[in-house]
Amino acid sequence: MDIRVIIFIVFALAAVAGAISMVLARNPVHSAFGLLLTMFSIAVFYVMNGAHFVAAIQIMIYAGAVMTLFLFVIMFVGVDTSDEAEEHIPFQRPMAMILGAGLLILIVASGIQAWVNSRALTGRGSLGTIENVSDELFGTWLLPFEATMFLLAIAAVGTIALAQFAFTLRSTDGSDDE
Amino acid sequence: MALLVEAGIKVLVAFVLLLSTTVVLVWMERKVVAGMQTRIGPDRAGPWGMLQTVADGIKLMMKESLTPRRVQFGLYIAAPVMALVPALLIFLVIPIGAPFQFGDRTIILAVTDLNIGLLYVLAISSIAVYSVVLAGWASGSKYPLLGAVRASAQMISYEAAMGLSLVPVLMFAGSASLTGIVAAQGGDLFGFLGTWNIVLFPSFVIFFISGIAETNRPPFDLVEAESEIVGGYHTEYSGFRFALFFLAEFINMFNMSALTVTLFFGGWMGPTFGLPENIHWVIYILWFFVKTFTFVFIFIWLRAALPRLRYDQLMSFGWKRLIPAALMWLTVFTVALGYRTFGLPWS
């Protein structure tokens, strides 16, 4: 068998196992590491498809920064306090099912578009190298890129503003502990 | 097939090289710190105590690996392995010498030359924090956990500064592959002095400071501050498991020095003193190690010279000094490079 197929099977199984263990684990730290495994496996798929840049970014941003923040928060809040499996939102389960089904439909639809109807995605040559990504990003898609940048900047400023606002509100209250 | 053989040999050489360098590094650290503190340091095992590290290694392997009762066993065992693996992986893309011809093949003296080398280094070093977090959390004890929380905060903060300081390097070299970055530093001054990336000196300062913080070396070793939190994340580890953490720390120190040399000081380049053409590659490898060990020496020197930072000092230095400095330098550099490449905006 082709070595690429073997690698794909191993990491596909790892990705699925990571995802399942993320949902099923009772302990939030175990969940976080399940998710980490999935992210890594997906980075391997990117590499296999020649998208090295995206793979590096995937590991740097998601595995490196986002997951570290998750773990940081989990450890700060304390692992033991979140053990209660009580659901506070009554329509949580049906909602999750509907959203999950929607996501599945989207994935299957795009999969059919890409492989079964074999419509090639836009872009030329090896898609994932830095040169191609930058050509696309700073050439064809410059306006959406800048718009996204503004959106993120607004979000960051908004977060700081909200945190500051809540802080001053509480300190004028006189009660510093809830 | 030849490709596989070549890759296998390279991986093996890199592995042996890293492990044997670590032996030298540990000995060097103990001797240098001892010298700076007017002690003698190890001098019993072998000439000048050089075999001390080997003796220590054998001792650590023979020792019992204690397992405290409250550990999460799987993750507890995984942590030391996860410390060592990223340390070994980073070295794969660092070129230690000039490419040379072997038969009809050109062999580069790095295990692989990735198109995204620099990003690969950043990605791998960003996952190095997991071993510390994992070790601290899986130990099921309070001091390791404190060390882990400190580690995650510290590594996230300084990674940002490190990433920002590398953007000018990328833009200046016009390549993200480490071989390409070395090749872009080829020019020389007065015919013998390499220009290297001296123009990027501010980047180098920021990179080196955040590199020390990333490797948890003094004065940024709050993660394992003996006077505050016993041993930090590795308090509950002993024997061979501890040895893996120890090994990873020294390999990381070597990697960080090698990266500094590769990115800012011309990598393996150096004068050849008019020696015959066919031994040039040996001289280049020697240059690489001379430069790298200079920075290793600075790492050790800092440990002997500087007291440990307080936690709030560490955070305010990272966020209020280093990151703004990196951003300002990035802006200045980008404007300068833009002017050099495109001229004035209205012309």
XYZ file of C-alpha atoms in Angstrom:
525
model
C 0.000 0.000 0.000
C 1.085 3.548 -0.681
C 2.738 5.137 2.340
C 0.530 8.206 1.975
C -2.560 6.085 2.399
C -1.138 4.481 5.538
C -0.280 7.883 7.002
C -3.734 9.153 6.136
C -5.461 6.195 7.805
C -3.372 6.501 10.978
C -3.972 10.222 11.374
C -7.619 10.058 10.331
C -8.188 7.521 13.101
C -6.241 9.739 15.494
C -8.330 12.765 14.524
C -11.586 10.914 15.083
C -10.357 9.388 18.341
C -9.257 12.821 19.556
C -12.617 14.343 18.683
C -14.567 11.565 20.399
C -12.418 11.702 23.525
C -12.814 15.464 23.591
C -16.586 15.144 23.762
C -16.738 12.135 26.064
C -13.962 12.864 28.577
C -15.208 13.755 32.054
C -12.115 15.758 32.824
C -11.723 19.079 30.969
C -7.942 18.691 30.747
C -8.376 15.336 29.006
C -10.869 16.990 26.641
C -8.326 19.678 25.848
C -5.702 17.089 24.964
C -8.192 15.188 22.814
C -8.795 18.365 20.859
C -5.043 18.896 20.601
C -4.648 15.451 19.028
C -7.336 16.292 16.453
C -5.651 19.592 15.579
C -2.341 17.847 15.052
C -3.838 15.218 12.817
C -5.492 17.911 10.716
C -2.119 19.666 10.387
C -0.747 16.388 9.018
C -3.517 16.354 6.386
C -2.570 19.884 5.361
C 1.046 18.825 4.914
C -0.031 15.817 2.853
C -1.986 18.124 0.551
C 0.997 20.412 0.026
C -0.383 23.207 2.212
C 2.680 23.525 4.416
C 2.020 27.115 5.339
C -1.494 26.376 6.542
C -0.179 23.405 8.534
C 2.410 25.541 10.303
C -0.182 28.195 11.069
C -2.612 25.540 12.287
C -0.080 24.282 14.816
C 1.164 27.727 15.790
C -2.228 29.355 16.305
C -4.557 26.536 17.300
C -2.279 24.039 19.001
C 0.207 26.604 20.267
C -1.827 29.615 21.305
C -5.532 28.788 21.519
C -5.143 25.469 23.322
C -2.586 26.910 25.724
C -5.104 29.608 26.600
C -7.825 26.980 27.097
C -5.571 24.999 29.415
C -4.588 28.152 31.244
C -8.229 29.022 31.879
C -9.092 25.462 32.876
C -6.271 25.415 35.389
C -7.152 28.826 36.762
C -10.834 28.034 37.201
C -9.891 24.715 38.772
C -10.518 21.303 37.322
C -12.624 19.999 40.193
C -15.267 22.723 40.141
C -16.521 21.907 36.655
C -17.231 18.257 37.356
C -21.003 18.753 37.703
C -22.732 17.558 34.549
C -25.752 19.787 35.024
C -27.116 21.513 31.930
C -28.243 25.057 32.460
C -29.719 25.727 29.030
C -32.903 23.617 28.598
C -32.791 23.423 24.791
C -29.054 22.606 24.726
C -29.310 19.049 23.411
C -31.785 19.553 20.533
C -29.920 22.708 19.580
C -26.610 20.827 19.466
C -28.172 18.085 17.352
C -29.614 20.560 14.831
C -26.333 22.436 14.550
C -24.374 19.200 14.241
C -26.657 17.942 11.490
C -26.315 21.280 9.692
C -22.521 21.077 9.855
C -22.580 17.505 8.566
C -24.751 18.519 5.610
C -22.394 21.380 4.798
C -19.324 19.147 4.923
C -20.912 16.449 2.780
C -22.153 19.026 0.270
C -18.747 20.663 -0.073
C -17.116 17.245 -0.273
C -19.392 16.279 -3.154
C -18.612 19.597 -4.856
C -14.868 19.125 -4.493
C -14.331 15.447 -5.195
C -17.359 13.784 -6.759
C -18.054 16.596 -9.222
C -14.280 17.247 -9.171
C -14.610 20.993 -9.499
C -11.129 22.382 -8.919
C -10.771 25.027 -6.255
C -9.438 28.433 -7.272
C -5.698 29.035 -7.092
C -2.754 27.818 -9.049
C 0.244 25.621 -8.504
C 1.139 24.448 -5.035
C -1.502 26.258 -3.074
C 0.003 26.243 0.364
C 3.427 27.801 -0.040
C 4.001 31.232 1.429
C 4.412 32.890 -1.957
C 1.073 31.664 -3.286
C -0.798 32.415 -0.089
C 0.572 35.950 -0.012
C -0.216 36.484 -3.714
C -3.808 35.476 -3.128
C -4.162 37.269 0.204
C -2.559 40.579 -0.736
C -3.673 40.515 -4.365
C -7.045 38.958 -5.082
C -8.474 39.038 -1.583
C -6.964 42.246 -0.228
C -10.271 43.938 0.646
C -11.776 40.991 2.591
C -8.427 40.594 4.330
C -8.365 44.208 5.459
C -12.026 43.985 6.501
C -11.233 40.929 8.645
C -8.376 42.849 10.187
C -10.748 45.649 11.171
C -13.208 43.149 12.587
C -10.512 41.594 14.791
C -9.263 44.996 15.902
C -12.810 46.015 16.835
C -13.256 42.769 18.764
C -10.007 43.290 20.669
C -10.819 46.899 21.525
C -14.338 45.895 22.506
C -13.052 43.203 24.852
C -10.758 45.649 26.589
C -13.532 48.247 26.818
C -15.970 45.731 28.309
C -13.410 44.509 30.835
C -12.577 48.069 31.864
C -16.260 48.965 32.097
C -17.084 45.998 34.308
C -14.075 46.774 36.450
C -14.994 50.416 37.129
C -18.615 49.416 37.778
C -17.606 46.939 40.434
C -15.058 49.185 42.125
C -17.544 52.079 42.489
C -19.987 49.561 43.977
C -17.786 49.079 46.968
C -18.259 45.288 46.896
C -15.179 43.749 45.352
C -16.164 40.111 45.909
C -19.329 38.652 44.447
C 16.032 4.805 -2.036
C 19.088 7.074 -1.902
C 16.797 9.726 -0.463
C 15.739 7.431 2.368
C 19.328 6.458 3.159
C 20.385 10.093 3.164
C 17.490 11.058 5.448
C 18.242 8.174 7.788
C 21.916 9.071 8.093
C 21.088 12.735 8.665
C 18.562 11.986 11.412
C 21.007 9.657 13.116
C 23.843 12.184 12.929
C 21.593 14.979 14.224
C 20.440 12.820 17.143
C 23.940 11.748 18.162
C 25.216 15.290 17.693
C 22.525 16.765 19.938
C 23.044 14.193 22.676
C 26.816 14.536 22.675
C 26.540 18.324 22.596
C 24.340 18.133 25.665
C 27.053 16.225 27.512
C 29.483 19.046 26.726
C 26.896 21.716 27.553
C 26.134 20.384 31.021
C 29.830 20.163 31.825
C 30.406 23.640 30.388
C 27.568 25.142 32.399
C 28.884 23.689 35.659
C 32.466 24.733 34.955
C 31.608 28.262 33.785
C 29.233 28.974 36.666
C 31.789 27.536 39.082
C 34.482 29.781 37.602
C 32.262 32.839 37.938
C 31.508 31.979 41.548
C 35.204 31.255 42.322
C 34.622 27.578 42.864
C 36.409 24.736 41.119
C 33.411 22.803 39.857
C 33.492 19.136 38.881
C 37.100 17.905 38.574
C 37.105 14.253 39.653
C 35.585 12.269 36.780
C 37.906 12.298 33.799
C 40.221 15.142 32.719
C 38.883 18.508 34.071
C 35.792 16.621 35.234
C 34.607 16.167 31.652
C 33.078 12.771 32.360
C 30.954 14.203 35.175
C 27.906 14.458 32.896
C 28.272 10.856 31.804
C 28.463 9.786 35.435
C 25.388 11.870 36.242
C 23.533 10.348 33.312
C 24.318 6.816 34.465
C 23.289 7.743 37.997
C 19.937 9.132 36.817
C 19.250 6.015 34.775
C 20.018 3.688 37.665
C 17.881 5.632 40.119
C 14.392 4.515 40.988
C 11.669 6.488 39.203
C 9.297 7.350 42.009
C 5.632 7.661 41.091
C 3.577 9.671 43.586
C 0.130 8.243 44.326
C -1.932 11.178 43.048
C -0.509 11.403 39.524
C -2.534 10.936 36.312
C -0.273 8.191 35.105
C -0.655 8.356 31.316
C -0.167 12.102 31.088
C 2.516 12.005 33.779
C 4.601 9.659 31.629
C 3.814 11.545 28.410
C 5.107 14.893 29.727
C 8.879 14.194 29.704
C 8.596 12.666 26.236
C 6.713 15.719 25.003
C 9.497 17.877 26.414
C 12.217 16.081 24.485
C 10.473 15.618 21.134
C 9.995 19.318 20.204
C 13.568 20.017 21.321
C 14.854 17.380 18.893
C 12.474 18.451 16.107
C 13.589 22.094 16.009
C 17.170 21.120 15.201
C 16.071 19.337 12.005
C 15.831 22.536 9.951
C 18.988 24.314 11.167
C 21.806 24.172 8.587
C 25.130 23.507 10.320
C 27.373 23.843 7.276
C 27.630 24.701 3.600
C 25.949 22.340 1.131
C 28.447 20.007 -0.532
C 28.569 17.671 -3.526
C 28.512 13.934 -2.968
C 28.697 12.136 -6.284
C 26.008 13.851 -8.353
C 23.896 14.861 -5.345
C 24.011 18.173 -3.496
C 23.727 17.478 0.208
C 22.584 20.229 2.527
C 23.871 19.997 6.078
C 20.470 20.209 7.698
C 18.180 17.225 8.046
C 15.652 18.950 5.834
C 15.250 22.321 4.174
C 11.640 23.324 4.655
C 10.131 26.080 2.574
C 8.464 27.293 5.777
C 11.457 26.635 8.057
C 11.065 29.663 10.269
C 7.343 29.091 10.768
C 8.070 25.451 11.520
C 10.478 26.519 14.257
C 7.890 28.867 15.735
C 5.182 26.203 15.546
C 7.289 23.544 17.227
C 8.523 25.887 19.929
C 4.942 26.923 20.614
C 3.992 23.354 21.465
C 6.945 22.956 23.822
C 4.836 24.546 26.547
C 2.599 21.468 26.684
C 5.182 19.311 28.384
C 5.468 21.812 31.224
C 1.708 22.248 31.557
C 1.153 18.512 31.342
C 3.853 17.716 33.880
C 2.551 20.316 36.288
C -1.030 19.243 36.031
C -0.564 15.463 35.928
C 1.671 15.503 39.010
C -1.386 16.178 41.152
C 0.522 18.392 43.534
C 0.447 22.129 44.147
C 3.966 23.372 43.348
C 4.111 21.698 39.943
C 0.717 23.195 39.144
C 1.931 26.672 40.081
C 4.964 26.145 37.875
C 2.719 25.035 35.002
C 0.455 28.080 35.266
C 3.488 30.354 35.320
C 4.953 28.534 32.327
C 1.871 28.889 30.166
C 1.539 32.604 30.908
C 5.239 33.238 30.335
C 5.524 31.283 27.122
C 2.432 32.858 25.538
C 3.659 36.357 26.402
C 7.170 35.973 25.096
C 6.168 34.008 22.025
C 4.366 37.091 20.742
C 7.495 39.209 21.064
C 9.571 36.496 19.432
C 7.226 36.197 16.467
C 7.200 39.970 15.967
C 10.984 40.171 16.119
C 11.290 37.587 13.336
C 9.109 39.426 10.803
C 11.974 41.790 9.774
C 14.246 38.758 9.286
C 11.712 37.203 6.922
C 11.203 40.441 4.999
C 14.917 41.150 4.751
C 15.863 37.684 3.533
C 12.799 37.271 1.335
C 12.638 33.613 2.312
C 11.282 31.601 5.208
C 13.636 28.665 4.740
C 16.582 28.745 7.132
C 18.978 27.777 4.337
C 17.651 30.710 2.326
C 18.041 33.068 5.272
C 21.674 32.038 5.705
C 22.294 32.413 1.975
C 20.825 35.939 2.070
C 23.477 37.013 4.597
C 26.334 36.376 2.198
C 27.639 39.929 1.693
C 30.792 41.151 3.371
C 32.350 44.343 4.702
C 35.924 45.354 3.739
C 36.273 41.954 2.075
C 36.583 39.825 5.194
C 33.991 40.899 7.758
C 30.574 39.282 7.171
C 27.700 41.749 7.102
C 25.388 39.004 8.334
C 22.130 40.501 9.569
C 23.714 43.245 11.615
C 21.123 45.775 10.401
C 18.579 43.698 12.230
C 20.318 44.174 15.572
C 17.148 45.351 17.412
C 15.432 42.174 16.198
C 18.314 40.145 17.553
C 18.043 41.756 21.003
C 14.306 41.115 21.210
C 14.664 37.602 19.816
C 17.423 36.648 22.228
C 15.596 37.968 25.293
C 12.396 36.160 24.390
C 14.470 33.099 23.503
C 15.823 33.004 27.040
C 12.272 33.305 28.343
C 11.037 30.560 26.001
C 13.690 28.123 27.187
C 12.956 28.993 30.835
C 16.572 29.816 31.513
C 17.622 32.255 34.231
C 16.754 35.088 34.792
C 13.373 33.920 33.455
C 13.310 30.558 35.237
C 10.261 31.267 37.365
C 8.816 28.032 36.078
C 11.259 26.062 38.205
C 12.198 28.638 40.843
C 13.790 26.582 43.617
C 13.405 29.278 46.238
C 9.678 29.672 45.648
C 8.049 26.548 44.262
C 10.572 23.746 45.001
C 11.341 22.481 41.486
C 8.297 23.792 39.658
C 6.828 21.458 37.076
C 9.389 18.683 37.605
C 9.123 18.500 41.409
C 7.489 15.070 41.301
C 9.825 13.589 38.709
C 12.905 11.561 39.486
C 15.353 9.231 37.811
C 15.211 8.867 34.056
C 11.992 10.857 33.693
C 13.701 13.851 35.249
C 16.711 13.272 33.032
C 14.505 13.736 29.961
C 13.385 17.190 31.173
C 16.974 18.077 31.909
C 18.099 16.926 28.479
C 15.310 18.894 26.800
C 16.297 22.084 28.602
C 19.889 21.844 27.418
C 18.971 20.909 23.865
C 16.601 23.877 23.788
C 19.391 26.152 24.932
C 21.615 24.835 22.144
C 18.813 25.178 19.587
C 18.097 28.744 20.605
C 21.793 29.662 20.270
C 21.992 27.907 16.900
C 18.875 29.755 15.716
C 20.289 33.092 16.837
C 23.430 32.374 14.849
C 21.462 31.201 11.816
C 19.087 34.146 11.755
C 21.350 37.029 12.697
C 25.001 36.022 12.539
C 25.445 34.383 9.187
C 24.898 30.773 10.237
C 27.845 28.669 9.127
C 29.500 31.490 7.172
C 32.920 32.721 8.151
C 36.376 33.497 6.797
C 38.315 30.540 5.390
C 41.831 32.046 5.761
C 42.776 31.004 2.230
C 42.812 27.321 3.118
C 42.361 24.776 0.293
C 38.913 24.554 -1.286
C 38.217 20.934 -0.360
C 38.338 21.432 3.406
C 36.164 24.551 3.405
C 33.115 22.626 4.528
C 34.906 21.543 7.707
C 35.815 25.164 8.460
C 32.193 26.219 7.949
C 30.972 23.590 10.385
C 33.591 24.745 12.866
C 32.440 28.356 12.446
C 28.876 27.319 13.144
C 29.854 25.627 16.376
C 32.163 28.441 17.472
C 29.386 30.985 17.021
C 26.766 28.780 18.628
C 28.901 28.067 21.661
C 29.507 31.799 22.071
C 25.784 32.237 22.575
C 25.590 29.187 24.808
C 28.253 30.858 26.910
C 26.103 34.006 27.118
C 23.170 31.875 28.288
C 25.338 30.437 31.063
C 26.857 33.813 31.876
C 23.369 35.273 32.361
C 22.565 32.505 34.776
C 25.618 33.320 36.877
C 25.173 37.093 36.673
C 21.487 37.930 36.991
C 19.009 37.326 39.826
C 15.614 35.827 39.008
C 12.843 38.222 38.025
C 9.686 38.576 40.086
C 6.529 37.330 38.386
C 4.988 40.783 37.913
C 8.310 42.116 36.609
C 8.376 39.296 34.088
C 4.871 40.083 32.838
C 5.268 43.842 32.691
C 8.636 43.493 30.954
C 7.142 41.182 28.349
C 3.958 43.102 27.621
C 4.897 46.703 28.351
C 8.492 46.811 27.117
C 9.356 43.967 24.778
C 6.190 43.766 22.636
C 5.879 47.563 22.134
C 9.583 47.691 21.312
C 9.138 44.877 18.784
C 6.145 46.638 17.211
C 7.971 49.946 16.967
C 11.038 48.338 15.411
C 8.809 46.473 12.980
C 7.175 49.747 11.893
C 10.503 51.542 11.478
C 11.981 48.627 9.569
C 8.977 48.246 7.282
C 9.027 51.940 6.375
C 12.762 51.799 5.709
C 12.488 48.651 3.610
C 9.537 50.081 1.710
C 11.546 53.202 0.922
C 14.499 51.121 -0.203
C 12.395 48.864 -2.420
C 9.837 51.252 -3.902
C 11.257 54.721 -3.288
C 9.116 57.579 -2.036
C 5.340 56.959 -2.195
C 4.712 60.007 -4.417
C 7.561 59.370 -6.831
